[in-house]
Short mmCIF file of C-alpha atoms in Angstrom, two decimals:
data_model
loop_
_atom_site.label_atom_id
_atom_site.label_comp_id
_atom_site.label_asym_id
_atom_site.label_seq_id
_atom_site.Cartn_x
_atom_site.Cartn_y
_atom_site.Cartn_z
CA MET A 1 -12.03 16.52 -16.65
CA ASN A 2 -14.27 14.29 -14.92
CA GLU A 3 -14.16 12.86 -11.48
CA THR A 4 -13.10 9.34 -12.47
CA THR A 5 -10.11 10.85 -14.55
CA ASN A 6 -9.27 12.88 -11.34
CA THR A 7 -9.30 10.00 -9.33
CA LEU A 8 -7.16 7.93 -11.45
CA LYS A 9 -4.50 10.67 -11.53
CA GLY A 10 -4.82 10.96 -7.80
CA ALA A 11 -3.98 7.38 -7.79
CA ALA A 12 -1.02 7.59 -9.93
CA ALA A 13 0.37 10.43 -7.68
CA LEU A 14 0.39 8.08 -4.88
CA LEU A 15 3.38 6.51 -6.22
CA THR A 16 6.61 7.55 -8.01
CA ASP A 17 7.58 5.91 -11.13
CA ASP A 18 10.33 3.99 -9.25
CA GLN A 19 7.96 2.57 -6.67
CA ARG A 20 5.24 1.66 -9.04
CA ALA A 21 8.16 -0.24 -11.11
CA ARG A 22 9.36 -1.96 -7.94
CA LEU A 23 5.83 -2.87 -6.85
CA LEU A 24 4.82 -4.43 -10.27
CA LYS A 25 8.04 -6.34 -10.22
CA ASN A 26 7.18 -7.82 -6.90
CA GLY A 27 3.74 -8.57 -7.95
CA ARG A 28 5.14 -10.40 -10.97
CA GLU A 29 7.24 -12.47 -8.82
CA ASN A 30 4.78 -13.44 -6.65
CA THR A 31 2.31 -14.30 -9.41
CA GLU A 32 5.04 -16.58 -10.71
CA CYS A 33 5.69 -18.15 -7.25
CA ILE A 34 2.13 -18.79 -6.76
CA ASP A 35 1.80 -20.65 -10.24
CA GLU A 36 5.01 -22.68 -9.22
CA ASP A 37 4.69 -23.85 -5.64
CA GLY A 38 1.59 -21.82 -4.23
CA ASN A 39 3.97 -19.99 -2.01
CA THR A 40 4.74 -16.35 -2.06
CA ARG A 41 7.68 -14.17 -1.28
CA ASP A 42 7.81 -11.99 1.73
CA PHE A 43 8.95 -8.32 0.51
CA TRP A 44 9.96 -5.41 2.28
CA PRO A 45 7.40 -2.56 1.88
CA VAL A 46 8.29 -0.30 -1.04
CA VAL A 47 6.01 2.69 -0.03
CA LYS A 48 4.08 3.95 3.27
CA LEU A 49 0.63 5.89 2.35
CA PHE A 50 -0.83 7.66 5.51
CA CYS A 51 -3.80 9.70 6.28
CA PRO A 52 -2.50 12.99 7.66
CA TRP A 53 -5.98 13.83 9.78
CA GLY A 54 -6.11 10.12 11.19
CA ALA A 55 -4.54 6.99 11.96
CA ALA A 56 -4.79 5.07 8.85
CA THR A 57 -1.48 3.82 7.27
CA TRP A 58 -0.65 1.51 4.31
CA LEU A 59 2.57 -0.31 3.86
CA LEU A 60 2.69 -1.79 0.19
CA THR A 61 4.64 -4.34 -1.05
CA GLU A 62 3.11 -5.13 -4.43
CA LEU A 63 0.79 -4.46 -7.40
CA ASP A 64 -1.28 -6.85 -8.97
CA PRO A 65 0.12 -7.37 -12.69
CA GLU A 66 -3.50 -7.84 -14.15
CA ASP A 67 -5.02 -4.80 -12.51
CA GLU A 68 -2.20 -2.20 -11.25
CA ASP A 69 -5.04 -0.30 -9.35
CA ILE A 70 -4.79 -3.10 -6.80
CA ALA A 71 -1.78 -2.99 -4.21
CA PHE A 72 -1.15 -5.71 -1.41
CA GLY A 73 0.24 -4.55 1.74
CA LEU A 74 -0.43 -4.39 5.42
CA CYS A 75 -3.42 -2.29 5.93
CA ASP A 76 -4.29 -0.12 9.19
CA LEU A 77 -7.38 1.76 9.17
CA GLY A 78 -6.83 3.18 12.75
CA PHE A 79 -9.21 0.78 14.42
CA GLY A 80 -6.51 -1.25 16.26
CA CYS A 81 -6.82 -4.36 14.14
CA PRO A 82 -4.38 -3.78 11.19
CA GLU A 83 -4.19 -6.72 8.66
CA LEU A 84 -2.50 -8.05 5.22
CA GLY A 85 -4.65 -7.24 2.38
CA SER A 86 -5.52 -5.58 -0.89
CA VAL A 87 -6.49 -1.96 -1.54
CA ARG A 88 -7.40 0.02 -4.59
CA LEU A 89 -5.23 2.89 -5.07
CA SER A 90 -8.13 4.96 -6.88
CA GLU A 91 -10.09 4.50 -3.73
CA LEU A 92 -7.24 5.98 -1.61
CA ALA A 93 -6.76 8.83 -4.19
CA ALA A 94 -10.67 9.47 -3.68
CA VAL A 95 -10.73 9.97 -0.08
CA ARG A 96 -10.94 13.51 1.00
CA GLY A 97 -10.72 14.68 4.51
CA PRO A 98 -10.83 18.23 6.22
CA GLY A 99 -9.89 21.23 4.10
CA GLY A 100 -9.31 18.75 1.13
CA LEU A 101 -6.60 16.83 2.64
CA THR A 102 -5.69 13.66 0.74
CA ILE A 103 -3.83 10.31 1.59
CA GLU A 104 -0.26 11.14 1.00
CA ARG A 105 3.04 9.10 0.65
CA ASP A 106 5.62 9.32 3.41
CA GLN A 107 8.64 10.76 1.40
CA HIS A 108 10.99 9.78 4.10
CA PHE A 109 9.87 6.17 4.66
CA THR A 110 12.50 3.59 4.32
CA ALA A 111 11.59 -0.24 5.20
CA THR A 112 13.75 -1.96 7.84
CA LYS A 113 12.24 -5.33 7.68
CA SER A 114 9.85 -7.66 6.05
CA LEU A 115 5.94 -7.05 5.25
CA SER A 116 5.43 -10.24 7.95
CA ALA A 117 7.83 -8.56 10.39
CA TYR A 118 5.99 -5.33 10.57
CA ALA A 119 2.55 -7.39 10.48
CA ASP A 120 3.72 -9.39 13.33
CA GLU A 121 4.79 -6.20 15.33
CA ALA A 122 1.67 -4.35 14.20
CA ARG A 123 -0.71 -7.16 15.45
CA GLN A 124 1.04 -6.97 18.85
CA HIS A 125 0.76 -3.09 19.24
CA GLY A 126 -2.65 -2.86 17.50
CA ARG A 127 -0.96 -0.62 14.84
CA ILE A 128 1.66 -0.25 12.36
CA CYS A 129 5.14 1.07 13.98
CA VAL A 130 7.77 2.22 11.74
#
């Protein structure tokens, strides 16, 4: 198996099938909203990914229906300035830390508010607070 195949499998492992389906549904809904009136819906995060050896965290709300490797959400690389944006799941899956650690899914995360509410709070604190 080559490195690209391993990375794609790793990207798939970041999300459960249910999370992937919900993220895609949200992505399709926002694509339709943008096409209709230019606005988007403010979804609650579906999944939290994190870096176990650092401060990076991602709260993801949707996948691009045209490229399911691209997720949208609140991205915090641990430098004090979290921002809304897109990230490639394959890039997250390719990250390797000390001892071979990888980016992980928080199996206990349940969103309690919308992405914009998390983003507002993150801007105030300089980090994602969950």
